[in-house]
Short mmCIF file of C-alpha atoms in Angstrom, two decimals:
data_model
loop_
_atom_site.label_atom_id
_atom_site.label_comp_id
_atom_site.label_asym_id
_atom_site.label_seq_id
_atom_site.Cartn_x
_atom_site.Cartn_y
_atom_site.Cartn_z
CA MET A 1 -20.62 0.08 -62.13
CA LYS A 2 -20.96 3.85 -62.26
CA ARG A 3 -24.30 3.62 -60.47
CA PHE A 4 -22.72 1.47 -57.75
CA ALA A 5 -19.91 3.98 -57.27
CA CYS A 6 -22.40 6.83 -57.05
CA ALA A 7 -24.38 4.90 -54.46
CA LEU A 8 -21.25 4.42 -52.32
CA VAL A 9 -20.44 8.13 -52.53
CA ALA A 10 -23.97 9.05 -51.54
CA LEU A 11 -23.90 6.59 -48.64
CA TYR A 12 -20.60 8.08 -47.45
CA TRP A 13 -21.93 11.62 -47.44
CA LEU A 14 -25.08 10.52 -45.63
CA ALA A 15 -23.11 8.74 -42.92
CA ALA A 16 -20.32 11.29 -42.63
CA PRO A 17 -22.27 13.92 -40.64
CA ALA A 18 -23.37 11.32 -38.10
CA ALA A 19 -19.85 9.96 -37.72
CA ALA A 20 -18.41 13.43 -37.41
CA GLN A 21 -20.95 14.47 -34.78
CA GLU A 22 -19.11 15.74 -31.72
CA THR A 23 -20.47 16.37 -28.24
CA ALA A 24 -20.86 20.05 -27.54
CA ILE A 25 -18.49 21.61 -25.02
CA PRO A 26 -20.35 23.65 -22.39
CA TYR A 27 -19.39 27.15 -21.41
CA LEU A 28 -16.83 27.39 -18.61
CA SER A 29 -19.11 29.03 -16.05
CA GLY A 30 -17.01 28.13 -13.01
CA ARG A 31 -14.54 25.66 -11.57
CA VAL A 32 -17.33 23.07 -11.29
CA VAL A 33 -19.63 22.59 -14.31
CA ASP A 34 -22.18 19.86 -13.55
CA GLN A 35 -24.40 19.46 -16.61
CA ALA A 36 -25.18 15.87 -15.60
CA GLY A 37 -26.72 16.93 -12.29
CA ILE A 38 -24.84 14.30 -10.29
CA LEU A 39 -23.56 16.54 -7.50
CA SER A 40 -25.51 17.92 -4.58
CA THR A 41 -25.53 21.66 -3.97
CA GLN A 42 -23.38 21.22 -0.87
CA ALA A 43 -20.80 19.14 -2.77
CA ARG A 44 -20.56 21.71 -5.58
CA GLU A 45 -19.98 24.44 -3.03
CA ARG A 46 -17.32 22.44 -1.18
CA LEU A 47 -15.52 21.55 -4.41
CA GLY A 48 -15.63 25.13 -5.66
CA ALA A 49 -14.15 26.45 -2.42
CA MET A 50 -11.51 23.71 -2.37
CA LEU A 51 -10.40 24.37 -5.96
CA GLN A 52 -10.34 28.12 -5.40
CA ALA A 53 -8.17 27.75 -2.29
CA HIS A 54 -5.77 25.45 -4.17
CA GLU A 55 -5.50 27.92 -7.06
CA ARG A 56 -4.72 30.79 -4.70
CA ALA A 57 -2.08 28.75 -2.87
CA THR A 58 -0.28 27.22 -5.88
CA GLY A 59 -1.46 28.91 -9.05
CA ASN A 60 -2.63 25.51 -10.38
CA GLN A 61 -6.10 25.53 -11.89
CA ILE A 62 -8.27 22.43 -11.50
CA VAL A 63 -11.69 22.29 -13.16
CA LEU A 64 -14.44 19.68 -13.08
CA LEU A 65 -16.89 18.86 -15.86
CA ALA A 66 -19.75 16.35 -15.66
CA VAL A 67 -21.79 15.66 -18.80
CA PRO A 68 -24.49 12.97 -19.13
CA THR A 69 -23.11 11.20 -22.22
CA LEU A 70 -20.63 11.66 -25.06
CA GLY A 71 -22.84 10.00 -27.66
CA GLY A 72 -20.17 7.54 -28.72
CA GLU A 73 -17.22 9.94 -28.73
CA GLY A 74 -14.13 8.71 -26.89
CA VAL A 75 -13.61 10.15 -23.42
CA GLU A 76 -9.94 10.85 -24.17
CA ASP A 77 -10.74 12.78 -27.35
CA TYR A 78 -13.48 14.78 -25.65
CA ALA A 79 -11.25 15.59 -22.67
CA VAL A 80 -8.54 16.92 -25.01
CA ARG A 81 -11.10 19.10 -26.84
CA VAL A 82 -12.43 20.47 -23.54
CA PHE A 83 -8.90 21.14 -22.31
CA GLU A 84 -8.01 22.97 -25.53
CA GLU A 85 -11.13 25.14 -25.34
CA TRP A 86 -11.19 25.81 -21.59
CA MET A 87 -7.38 26.06 -21.31
CA PRO A 88 -7.10 25.62 -17.52
CA GLY A 89 -3.83 26.75 -15.96
CA LYS A 90 -1.40 29.48 -16.93
CA ARG A 91 -0.02 29.68 -20.45
CA ASP A 92 3.63 29.80 -19.38
CA LYS A 93 3.27 26.96 -16.83
CA ASP A 94 0.64 24.61 -18.33
CA ASN A 95 -0.48 23.87 -14.77
CA GLY A 96 -4.09 22.88 -15.35
CA VAL A 97 -6.04 19.71 -14.53
CA LEU A 98 -9.43 18.61 -15.88
CA PHE A 99 -11.67 16.09 -14.12
CA LEU A 100 -14.25 14.72 -16.59
CA VAL A 101 -17.12 12.49 -15.41
CA VAL A 102 -19.65 10.93 -17.83
CA PRO A 103 -22.18 8.99 -15.70
CA GLN A 104 -24.36 7.44 -18.43
CA ASP A 105 -21.30 6.14 -20.31
CA ARG A 106 -19.64 5.20 -17.00
CA HIS A 107 -16.41 6.99 -17.97
CA VAL A 108 -14.10 9.23 -15.97
CA ARG A 109 -10.96 10.98 -17.11
CA ILE A 110 -8.26 13.09 -15.46
CA GLU A 111 -6.50 15.24 -18.06
CA VAL A 112 -3.26 16.80 -16.79
CA GLY A 113 -1.38 19.77 -18.24
CA TYR A 114 2.24 19.35 -19.33
CA GLY A 115 3.55 21.39 -16.42
CA LEU A 116 2.05 19.05 -13.80
CA GLU A 117 2.69 15.67 -15.44
CA GLY A 118 5.86 15.19 -13.40
CA THR A 119 3.89 15.48 -10.14
CA LEU A 120 0.45 14.15 -11.05
CA THR A 121 1.69 11.28 -13.21
CA ASP A 122 -0.40 8.98 -15.38
CA ALA A 123 0.04 6.17 -12.85
CA THR A 124 -1.05 8.40 -9.97
CA ALA A 125 -4.10 9.68 -11.86
CA SER A 126 -5.03 6.09 -12.70
CA ARG A 127 -4.74 5.10 -9.05
CA ILE A 128 -6.93 8.01 -7.96
CA ILE A 129 -9.62 6.88 -10.40
CA ARG A 130 -9.30 3.18 -9.57
CA ASP A 131 -9.01 3.36 -5.78
CA LEU A 132 -10.94 6.47 -4.81
CA MET A 133 -13.45 7.43 -7.48
CA THR A 134 -14.91 4.48 -9.36
CA PRO A 135 -15.69 2.38 -6.23
CA ARG A 136 -17.99 5.19 -5.06
CA PHE A 137 -19.39 5.76 -8.56
CA ARG A 138 -20.50 2.11 -8.68
CA GLU A 139 -22.51 2.81 -5.54
CA GLY A 140 -24.04 5.90 -7.16
CA ASN A 141 -22.26 8.16 -4.67
CA TYR A 142 -20.79 10.82 -6.94
CA ASP A 143 -20.38 13.38 -4.16
CA VAL A 144 -17.95 11.23 -2.19
CA GLY A 145 -16.14 9.81 -5.22
CA ILE A 146 -15.48 13.14 -6.90
CA GLU A 147 -14.50 14.90 -3.66
CA ALA A 148 -12.13 12.05 -2.80
CA GLY A 149 -10.46 12.18 -6.22
CA VAL A 150 -10.13 15.96 -6.28
CA THR A 151 -8.84 16.00 -2.69
CA ALA A 152 -6.18 13.39 -3.51
CA ALA A 153 -5.03 15.33 -6.58
CA ILE A 154 -4.77 18.54 -4.57
CA GLN A 155 -2.83 16.85 -1.77
CA ILE A 156 -0.38 15.33 -4.26
CA LEU A 157 0.13 18.64 -6.06
CA GLU A 158 0.65 20.45 -2.75
CA GLY A 159 3.01 17.76 -1.43
CA SER A 160 0.92 16.71 1.57
CA ARG A 161 0.30 13.21 0.15
CA SER A 162 2.90 10.90 -1.33
CA ALA A 163 2.20 9.47 -4.76
CA GLY A 164 4.53 6.49 -4.32
CA ALA A 165 3.26 2.99 -5.03
CA ASP A 166 3.73 1.98 -1.39
CA ALA A 167 2.34 5.19 0.09
CA ASP A 168 -0.62 5.32 2.45
CA TRP A 169 -3.83 6.55 0.90
CA LEU A 170 -7.07 7.82 2.35
CA ASP A 171 -10.37 6.33 1.35
CA PRO A 172 -13.40 8.62 0.88
CA GLU A 173 -14.37 8.26 4.53
CA GLY A 174 -10.92 9.49 5.60
CA LYS A 175 -9.60 6.18 6.93
CA LYS A 176 -6.05 5.21 6.11
CA THR A 177 -5.72 2.36 3.62
CA SER A 178 -2.76 0.60 2.09
CA VAL A 179 -2.04 -2.19 -0.32
CA PHE A 180 -2.09 -4.62 2.61
CA GLN A 181 -5.52 -3.60 3.86
CA VAL A 182 -8.58 -5.66 3.00
CA ARG A 183 -11.76 -3.71 2.62
CA ALA A 184 -15.18 -5.02 3.40
CA PRO A 185 -16.57 -7.06 0.50
CA ASP A 186 -19.20 -5.57 -1.75
CA MET A 187 -22.17 -7.69 -0.67
CA PRO A 188 -25.63 -6.89 0.69
CA LEU A 189 -26.07 -6.59 4.45
CA PRO A 190 -28.32 -9.69 4.77
CA GLU A 191 -25.63 -11.85 3.16
CA ARG A 192 -23.00 -10.47 5.52
CA ILE A 193 -25.24 -11.26 8.48
CA LEU A 194 -25.90 -14.85 7.33
CA ILE A 195 -22.24 -15.60 6.52
CA GLY A 196 -21.12 -13.91 9.73
CA ALA A 197 -23.58 -15.94 11.81
CA PHE A 198 -22.29 -19.18 10.27
CA VAL A 199 -18.62 -18.31 10.77
CA PHE A 200 -19.02 -16.93 14.28
CA ALA A 201 -21.08 -19.95 15.32
CA ILE A 202 -18.15 -22.23 14.46
CA ILE A 203 -15.46 -20.02 15.99
CA GLY A 204 -17.70 -19.29 18.96
CA LEU A 205 -18.16 -23.01 19.67
CA PHE A 206 -14.42 -23.59 19.91
CA THR A 207 -14.05 -20.43 21.97
CA PHE A 208 -16.67 -21.73 24.41
CA ILE A 209 -14.88 -25.08 24.63
CA GLY A 210 -11.63 -23.26 25.38
CA LEU A 211 -13.28 -21.22 28.13
CA VAL A 212 -14.78 -24.20 29.94
CA THR A 213 -11.80 -26.54 29.49
CA PRO A 214 -9.49 -26.56 32.53
CA GLY A 215 -5.74 -26.68 32.23
CA GLY A 216 -3.44 -25.73 29.43
CA MET A 217 -5.81 -26.83 26.66
CA GLY A 218 -8.08 -23.85 27.31
CA TRP A 219 -5.19 -21.41 26.92
CA PHE A 220 -3.90 -23.29 23.89
CA LEU A 221 -7.27 -22.73 22.20
CA TYR A 222 -7.09 -19.04 23.13
CA PHE A 223 -3.88 -18.52 21.13
CA PHE A 224 -4.91 -21.01 18.45
CA LEU A 225 -8.12 -19.07 17.66
CA ILE A 226 -6.49 -15.63 17.38
CA PRO A 227 -5.81 -15.94 13.61
CA PHE A 228 -9.39 -17.10 13.03
CA TRP A 229 -10.85 -14.18 14.98
CA ALA A 230 -8.67 -11.89 12.83
CA MET A 231 -9.04 -13.29 9.32
CA PHE A 232 -12.70 -14.34 9.07
CA PRO A 233 -14.14 -11.01 10.30
CA MET A 234 -11.74 -9.18 7.96
CA PHE A 235 -13.11 -10.87 4.86
CA ILE A 236 -16.73 -10.39 5.98
CA PHE A 237 -16.77 -6.92 7.54
CA GLY A 238 -13.44 -5.35 6.54
CA SER A 239 -10.19 -4.74 8.39
CA GLY A 240 -11.50 -1.93 10.61
CA ALA A 241 -14.26 -4.04 12.14
CA ALA A 242 -11.95 -7.09 12.30
CA LEU A 243 -9.43 -5.17 14.40
CA LYS A 244 -12.12 -4.23 16.90
CA ILE A 245 -13.46 -7.80 17.06
CA LEU A 246 -9.96 -9.22 17.55
CA GLY A 247 -9.22 -6.71 20.30
CA THR A 248 -12.47 -7.59 22.05
CA TYR A 249 -11.63 -11.29 21.88
CA ALA A 250 -8.04 -10.77 23.07
CA VAL A 251 -9.25 -8.89 26.17
CA LEU A 252 -12.51 -10.63 27.07
CA TYR A 253 -11.28 -14.22 26.73
CA PRO A 254 -8.68 -14.01 29.55
CA LEU A 255 -11.07 -12.03 31.76
CA THR A 256 -13.87 -14.54 31.20
CA LYS A 257 -11.45 -17.41 31.76
CA VAL A 258 -10.50 -15.98 35.15
CA VAL A 259 -14.15 -15.62 36.17
CA VAL A 260 -15.02 -19.13 34.95
CA SER A 261 -12.05 -20.69 36.76
CA ARG A 262 -13.53 -19.57 40.08
CA GLN A 263 -16.75 -21.52 39.57
CA SER A 264 -17.29 -24.72 41.55
CA TRP A 265 -18.05 -26.88 38.48
CA TYR A 266 -14.83 -25.71 36.86
CA ARG A 267 -12.77 -26.65 39.90
CA LYS A 268 -14.50 -30.04 40.01
CA ALA A 269 -13.74 -30.62 36.32
CA ARG A 270 -10.12 -29.74 36.93
CA GLU A 271 -9.91 -32.27 39.77
CA ASP A 272 -11.61 -34.94 37.62
CA LEU A 273 -9.08 -34.41 34.86
CA ARG A 274 -6.28 -34.75 37.33
CA ASN A 275 -7.67 -37.85 39.08
CA LYS A 276 -9.76 -39.64 36.44
CA GLY A 277 -8.19 -38.47 33.20
CA TYR A 278 -11.48 -37.01 31.94
CA ALA A 279 -14.16 -34.56 33.03
CA GLU A 280 -17.83 -34.10 32.16
CA ILE A 281 -19.09 -30.54 31.65
CA GLY A 282 -22.66 -29.93 30.52
CA GLY A 283 -22.91 -33.25 28.71
CA MET A 284 -19.48 -32.94 27.12
CA VAL A 285 -16.71 -35.36 28.03
CA ILE A 286 -13.30 -33.68 27.96
CA ARG A 287 -10.03 -35.56 27.81
CA PRO A 288 -6.56 -33.96 27.92
CA GLY A 289 -5.56 -35.26 24.49
CA GLY A 290 -8.89 -36.14 22.94
CA GLY A 291 -10.78 -32.85 22.86
CA SER A 292 -14.46 -33.01 23.79
CA SER A 293 -17.56 -34.81 22.65
CA GLY A 294 -21.25 -34.43 23.27
CA GLY A 295 -22.25 -37.28 25.60
CA PHE A 296 -19.68 -39.82 24.48
CA SER A 297 -15.93 -40.27 24.27
CA SER A 298 -13.58 -42.56 22.45
CA GLY A 299 -11.20 -44.75 24.37
CA GLY A 300 -7.46 -44.41 23.96
CA GLY A 301 -5.60 -42.69 21.17
CA PHE A 302 -5.55 -43.24 17.42
CA SER A 303 -3.55 -45.91 15.64
CA GLY A 304 -3.38 -47.23 12.13
CA GLY A 305 -4.81 -50.50 10.90
CA GLY A 306 -1.53 -52.01 9.68
CA GLY A 307 -1.71 -51.08 6.01
CA ARG A 308 1.42 -50.68 3.86
CA SER A 309 2.36 -48.34 1.06
CA GLY A 310 2.93 -49.74 -2.42
CA GLY A 311 5.18 -46.84 -3.44
CA GLY A 312 2.52 -45.00 -5.47
CA GLY A 313 1.50 -41.34 -5.15
CA ALA A 314 2.56 -38.09 -6.71
CA SER A 315 4.99 -35.23 -6.11
CA GLY A 316 4.95 -31.71 -7.46
CA SER A 317 6.96 -28.51 -7.47
CA TRP A 318 6.52 -24.89 -8.48
#
Protein backbone atom coordinates (compact mmCIF):
# COMPACT_ATOMS: atom_id res chain seq x y z
CA MET A 1 0.00 0.00 0.00
CA LYS A 2 2.85 2.33 0.88
CA ARG A 3 4.51 1.57 -2.46
CA PHE A 4 1.26 2.37 -4.28
CA ALA A 5 0.95 5.70 -2.45
CA CYS A 6 4.54 6.57 -3.28
CA ALA A 7 3.90 5.75 -6.93
CA LEU A 8 0.90 8.10 -7.00
CA VAL A 9 2.94 10.90 -5.44
CA ALA A 10 5.72 10.39 -7.95
CA LEU A 11 3.24 10.36 -10.84
CA TYR A 12 1.71 13.61 -9.56
CA TRP A 13 5.05 15.39 -9.40
CA LEU A 14 5.97 14.14 -12.86
CA ALA A 15 2.71 15.38 -14.37
CA ALA A 16 2.49 18.61 -12.40
CA PRO A 17 5.11 20.57 -14.38
CA ALA A 18 3.42 19.69 -17.66
CA ALA A 19 0.00 20.65 -16.36
CA ALA A 20 1.32 23.88 -14.91
CA GLN A 21 3.09 24.83 -18.14
CA GLU A 22 1.92 28.27 -19.22
CA THR A 23 2.39 29.99 -22.57
CA ALA A 24 5.00 32.70 -22.39
CA ILE A 25 3.81 36.29 -22.67
CA PRO A 26 5.80 38.25 -25.26
CA TYR A 27 7.30 41.64 -24.61
CA LEU A 28 5.00 44.58 -25.34
CA SER A 29 7.03 46.03 -28.21
CA GLY A 30 4.20 48.10 -29.68
CA ARG A 31 0.46 48.41 -30.08
CA VAL A 32 0.51 45.46 -32.51
CA VAL A 33 2.52 42.36 -31.53
CA ASP A 34 2.19 39.71 -34.24
CA GLN A 35 4.20 36.68 -33.16
CA ALA A 36 2.01 34.42 -35.30
CA GLY A 37 2.94 36.24 -38.51
CA ILE A 38 -0.66 36.46 -39.72
CA LEU A 39 -0.70 40.15 -40.64
CA SER A 40 0.82 41.78 -43.69
CA THR A 41 3.24 44.65 -43.22
CA GLN A 42 0.69 47.11 -44.59
CA ALA A 43 -2.02 45.86 -42.19
CA ARG A 44 0.31 46.16 -39.18
CA GLU A 45 1.13 49.72 -40.17
CA ARG A 46 -2.52 50.65 -40.67
CA LEU A 47 -3.53 49.11 -37.34
CA GLY A 48 -0.68 50.81 -35.49
CA ALA A 49 -1.61 54.21 -36.90
CA MET A 50 -5.30 53.63 -36.17
CA LEU A 51 -4.69 52.62 -32.55
CA GLN A 52 -2.30 55.51 -31.99
CA ALA A 53 -4.83 58.03 -33.35
CA HIS A 54 -7.56 56.56 -31.12
CA GLU A 55 -5.30 56.76 -28.05
CA ARG A 56 -4.47 60.40 -28.74
CA ALA A 57 -8.14 61.29 -29.25
CA THR A 58 -9.64 59.43 -26.26
CA GLY A 59 -6.86 58.26 -23.97
CA ASN A 60 -8.06 54.65 -24.44
CA GLN A 61 -5.30 52.16 -25.18
CA ILE A 62 -6.05 49.23 -27.47
CA VAL A 63 -3.39 46.58 -28.10
CA LEU A 64 -3.33 43.54 -30.36
CA LEU A 65 -1.51 40.27 -29.73
CA ALA A 66 -1.34 37.31 -32.11
CA VAL A 67 0.39 34.12 -30.94
CA PRO A 68 0.46 30.82 -32.88
CA THR A 69 -0.91 28.55 -30.11
CA LEU A 70 -1.55 28.47 -26.38
CA GLY A 71 -0.52 24.84 -25.96
CA GLY A 72 -3.75 23.85 -24.27
CA GLU A 73 -4.11 26.89 -22.01
CA GLY A 74 -7.53 28.55 -22.07
CA VAL A 75 -7.78 31.70 -24.16
CA GLU A 76 -9.61 33.52 -21.34
CA ASP A 77 -6.92 32.68 -18.78
CA TYR A 78 -4.12 33.68 -21.13
CA ALA A 79 -5.85 36.95 -22.05
CA VAL A 80 -6.18 37.85 -18.35
CA ARG A 81 -2.47 37.10 -17.77
CA VAL A 82 -1.47 39.23 -20.77
CA PHE A 83 -3.73 42.05 -19.61
CA GLU A 84 -2.25 41.93 -16.10
CA GLU A 85 1.31 42.03 -17.42
CA TRP A 86 0.85 44.53 -20.25
CA MET A 87 -1.64 46.68 -18.29
CA PRO A 88 -3.12 48.62 -21.25
CA GLY A 89 -4.97 51.82 -20.37
CA LYS A 90 -4.50 54.30 -17.56
CA ARG A 91 -4.39 53.14 -13.95
CA ASP A 92 -7.08 55.56 -12.74
CA LYS A 93 -9.42 54.87 -15.69
CA ASP A 94 -8.87 51.18 -16.57
CA ASN A 95 -9.53 52.12 -20.20
CA GLY A 96 -7.60 49.39 -21.99
CA VAL A 97 -8.66 46.76 -24.54
CA LEU A 98 -6.76 43.65 -25.63
CA PHE A 99 -7.41 41.84 -28.91
CA LEU A 100 -5.96 38.30 -28.74
CA VAL A 101 -5.84 36.07 -31.84
CA VAL A 102 -4.57 32.46 -31.74
CA PRO A 103 -4.72 31.11 -35.32
CA GLN A 104 -3.60 27.50 -34.76
CA ASP A 105 -6.09 27.03 -31.91
CA ARG A 106 -8.72 29.02 -33.84
CA HIS A 107 -9.44 31.24 -30.83
CA VAL A 108 -9.99 34.98 -30.56
CA ARG A 109 -10.64 37.04 -27.47
CA ILE A 110 -11.45 40.68 -26.73
CA GLU A 111 -10.50 41.54 -23.15
CA VAL A 112 -11.97 44.86 -21.95
CA GLY A 113 -10.83 46.97 -19.00
CA TYR A 114 -13.31 47.81 -16.23
CA GLY A 115 -13.55 51.43 -17.28
CA LEU A 116 -14.80 50.58 -20.78
CA GLU A 117 -17.13 47.67 -20.00
CA GLY A 118 -20.15 50.00 -19.98
CA THR A 119 -19.44 51.06 -23.57
CA LEU A 120 -17.78 48.02 -25.11
CA THR A 121 -20.04 45.44 -23.44
CA ASP A 122 -19.64 41.68 -23.48
CA ALA A 123 -22.51 41.38 -25.95
CA THR A 124 -20.98 43.97 -28.26
CA ALA A 125 -17.55 42.34 -28.14
CA SER A 126 -19.16 38.99 -28.90
CA ARG A 127 -20.97 40.49 -31.88
CA ILE A 128 -17.76 42.02 -33.22
CA ILE A 129 -16.08 38.61 -33.07
CA ARG A 130 -19.05 36.71 -34.50
CA ASP A 131 -20.10 39.08 -37.29
CA LEU A 132 -16.90 40.81 -38.33
CA MET A 133 -13.84 38.78 -37.37
CA THR A 134 -14.39 35.03 -37.45
CA PRO A 135 -16.10 34.97 -40.90
CA ARG A 136 -12.91 36.43 -42.38
CA PHE A 137 -10.67 34.20 -40.24
CA ARG A 138 -12.39 31.13 -41.70
CA GLU A 139 -11.34 32.39 -45.12
CA GLY A 140 -7.76 32.86 -43.90
CA ASN A 141 -8.07 36.64 -44.30
CA TYR A 142 -6.66 37.89 -41.01
CA ASP A 143 -5.89 41.37 -42.33
CA VAL A 144 -9.53 42.15 -43.09
CA GLY A 145 -10.96 40.37 -40.05
CA ILE A 146 -8.69 42.03 -37.50
CA GLU A 147 -8.98 45.48 -39.07
CA ALA A 148 -12.78 45.15 -39.16
CA GLY A 149 -12.94 44.14 -35.49
CA VAL A 150 -10.56 46.84 -34.30
CA THR A 151 -12.33 49.48 -36.41
CA ALA A 152 -15.72 48.51 -34.95
CA ALA A 153 -14.39 48.68 -31.38
CA ILE A 154 -12.87 52.11 -32.01
CA GLN A 155 -16.07 53.44 -33.57
CA ILE A 156 -18.15 52.19 -30.64
CA LEU A 157 -15.76 53.68 -28.08
CA GLU A 158 -15.72 57.00 -29.95
CA GLY A 159 -19.51 57.03 -30.36
CA SER A 160 -19.58 56.98 -34.17
CA ARG A 161 -21.19 53.52 -34.29
CA SER A 162 -24.17 52.36 -32.27
CA ALA A 163 -23.79 49.15 -30.30
CA GLY A 164 -27.54 48.47 -30.12
CA ALA A 165 -28.90 45.09 -31.16
CA ASP A 166 -30.84 46.65 -34.04
CA ALA A 167 -28.07 49.00 -35.16
CA ASP A 168 -26.57 48.98 -38.63
CA TRP A 169 -23.15 47.42 -38.88
CA LEU A 170 -20.44 47.55 -41.50
CA ASP A 171 -18.95 44.41 -42.93
CA PRO A 172 -15.20 44.26 -43.65
CA GLU A 173 -15.73 45.58 -47.17
CA GLY A 174 -17.50 48.66 -45.79
CA LYS A 175 -21.02 47.77 -46.95
CA LYS A 176 -23.89 48.34 -44.58
CA THR A 177 -25.43 45.18 -43.15
CA SER A 178 -28.26 44.55 -40.75
CA VAL A 179 -30.05 41.65 -39.16
CA PHE A 180 -32.43 41.61 -42.13
CA GLN A 181 -29.72 41.35 -44.75
CA VAL A 182 -28.83 38.02 -46.30
CA ARG A 183 -25.23 37.61 -47.27
CA ALA A 184 -24.00 35.52 -50.13
CA PRO A 185 -23.71 31.85 -49.12
CA ASP A 186 -20.31 30.37 -48.43
CA MET A 187 -20.02 28.11 -51.47
CA PRO A 188 -17.47 27.75 -54.27
CA LEU A 189 -17.93 29.84 -57.40
CA PRO A 190 -18.61 26.83 -59.71
CA GLU A 191 -21.51 25.74 -57.49
CA ARG A 192 -22.96 29.26 -57.54
CA ILE A 193 -22.74 29.29 -61.33
CA LEU A 194 -24.45 25.89 -61.70
CA ILE A 195 -27.25 26.68 -59.22
CA GLY A 196 -27.68 30.15 -60.71
CA ALA A 197 -27.92 28.74 -64.24
CA PHE A 198 -30.63 26.30 -63.13
CA VAL A 199 -32.67 28.92 -61.26
CA PHE A 200 -32.35 31.62 -63.91
CA ALA A 201 -33.28 29.15 -66.65
CA ILE A 202 -36.62 28.53 -64.93
CA ILE A 203 -37.33 32.16 -64.08
CA GLY A 204 -36.06 33.24 -67.48
CA LEU A 205 -38.48 30.88 -69.26
CA PHE A 206 -41.49 32.40 -67.51
CA THR A 207 -40.10 35.88 -68.12
CA PHE A 208 -39.83 35.10 -71.84
CA ILE A 209 -43.41 33.79 -71.88
CA GLY A 210 -44.56 37.00 -70.21
CA LEU A 211 -42.75 39.13 -72.78
CA VAL A 212 -44.24 37.39 -75.81
CA THR A 213 -47.75 36.97 -74.39
CA PRO A 214 -50.12 39.74 -75.51
CA GLY A 215 -52.68 41.29 -73.22
CA GLY A 216 -52.87 41.48 -69.49
CA MET A 217 -51.31 38.06 -68.90
CA GLY A 218 -47.88 39.37 -69.91
CA TRP A 219 -48.08 42.19 -67.37
CA PHE A 220 -49.47 39.84 -64.73
CA LEU A 221 -46.35 37.68 -65.13
CA TYR A 222 -44.19 40.79 -64.82
CA PHE A 223 -45.49 41.57 -61.33
CA PHE A 224 -45.82 37.89 -60.41
CA LEU A 225 -42.11 37.24 -61.07
CA ILE A 226 -40.78 40.21 -59.07
CA PRO A 227 -40.49 38.22 -55.79
CA PHE A 228 -38.70 35.40 -57.61
CA TRP A 229 -36.20 37.79 -59.22
CA ALA A 230 -35.56 39.19 -55.72
CA MET A 231 -35.38 36.11 -53.51
CA PHE A 232 -33.54 33.51 -55.61
CA PRO A 233 -30.58 35.76 -56.54
CA MET A 234 -30.36 36.86 -52.88
CA PHE A 235 -29.80 33.33 -51.63
CA ILE A 236 -27.29 32.56 -54.40
CA PHE A 237 -25.29 35.77 -54.77
CA GLY A 238 -26.22 37.88 -51.73
CA SER A 239 -28.48 40.87 -51.23
CA GLY A 240 -26.24 43.39 -52.99
CA ALA A 241 -26.20 41.48 -56.27
CA ALA A 242 -29.90 40.59 -55.90
CA LEU A 243 -30.83 44.27 -55.67
CA LYS A 244 -29.00 45.02 -58.91
CA ILE A 245 -30.58 42.04 -60.69
CA LEU A 246 -34.06 43.01 -59.49
CA GLY A 247 -33.54 46.60 -60.61
CA THR A 248 -32.39 45.42 -64.03
CA TYR A 249 -35.46 43.21 -64.37
CA ALA A 250 -37.85 45.93 -63.19
CA VAL A 251 -36.53 48.36 -65.83
CA LEU A 252 -35.74 46.12 -68.80
CA TYR A 253 -38.94 44.08 -68.77
CA PRO A 254 -41.30 47.03 -69.50
CA LEU A 255 -38.88 48.46 -72.07
CA THR A 256 -38.55 45.10 -73.83
CA LYS A 257 -42.31 44.62 -73.65
CA VAL A 258 -42.84 47.93 -75.45
CA VAL A 259 -40.37 46.99 -78.19
CA VAL A 260 -41.88 43.51 -78.60
CA SER A 261 -45.43 44.88 -78.78
CA ARG A 262 -44.50 46.77 -81.95
CA GLN A 263 -43.52 43.62 -83.83
CA SER A 264 -45.86 42.29 -86.52
CA TRP A 265 -46.04 38.75 -85.07
CA TYR A 266 -47.01 40.18 -81.69
CA ARG A 267 -49.84 42.22 -83.19
CA LYS A 268 -51.01 39.14 -85.10
CA ALA A 269 -50.99 37.06 -81.91
CA ARG A 270 -53.00 39.73 -80.16
CA GLU A 271 -55.61 39.68 -82.94
CA ASP A 272 -55.73 35.86 -82.86
CA LEU A 273 -56.38 35.89 -79.14
CA ARG A 274 -59.16 38.37 -79.63
CA ASN A 275 -60.78 36.57 -82.57
CA LYS A 276 -59.92 32.88 -82.10
CA GLY A 277 -59.35 32.63 -78.37
CA TYR A 278 -55.78 31.35 -78.83
CA ALA A 279 -52.55 32.35 -80.55
CA GLU A 280 -49.52 30.42 -81.79
CA ILE A 281 -46.09 31.96 -81.18
CA GLY A 282 -42.95 30.04 -82.11
CA GLY A 283 -44.59 26.66 -81.66
CA MET A 284 -46.31 27.63 -78.42
CA VAL A 285 -50.09 27.81 -78.22
CA ILE A 286 -51.24 30.54 -75.84
CA ARG A 287 -54.72 30.74 -74.38
CA PRO A 288 -56.01 33.54 -72.13
CA GLY A 289 -56.71 31.23 -69.20
CA GLY A 290 -54.64 28.19 -70.05
CA GLY A 291 -51.08 29.47 -70.19
CA SER A 292 -48.92 28.13 -73.02
CA SER A 293 -47.75 24.79 -74.29
CA GLY A 294 -45.14 23.64 -76.74
CA GLY A 295 -47.02 22.51 -79.87
CA PHE A 296 -50.22 21.38 -78.20
CA SER A 297 -53.03 22.75 -76.07
CA SER A 298 -55.73 21.30 -73.91
CA GLY A 299 -59.35 22.01 -74.67
CA GLY A 300 -61.56 23.80 -72.18
CA GLY A 301 -60.92 24.31 -68.49
CA PHE A 302 -60.37 21.88 -65.65
CA SER A 303 -63.11 20.03 -63.80
CA GLY A 304 -63.23 17.26 -61.26
CA GLY A 305 -64.19 13.67 -61.93
CA GLY A 306 -67.15 13.53 -59.53
CA GLY A 307 -65.45 12.03 -56.49
CA ARG A 308 -66.75 12.60 -52.94
CA SER A 309 -65.07 13.09 -49.61
CA GLY A 310 -65.52 10.48 -46.89
CA GLY A 311 -64.80 12.96 -44.10
CA GLY A 312 -61.21 11.82 -43.50
CA GLY A 313 -58.08 14.00 -43.38
CA ALA A 314 -56.18 15.85 -40.73
CA SER A 315 -56.02 19.29 -39.12
CA GLY A 316 -53.23 20.92 -37.17
CA SER A 317 -52.40 24.05 -35.23
CA TRP A 318 -49.36 25.75 -33.75
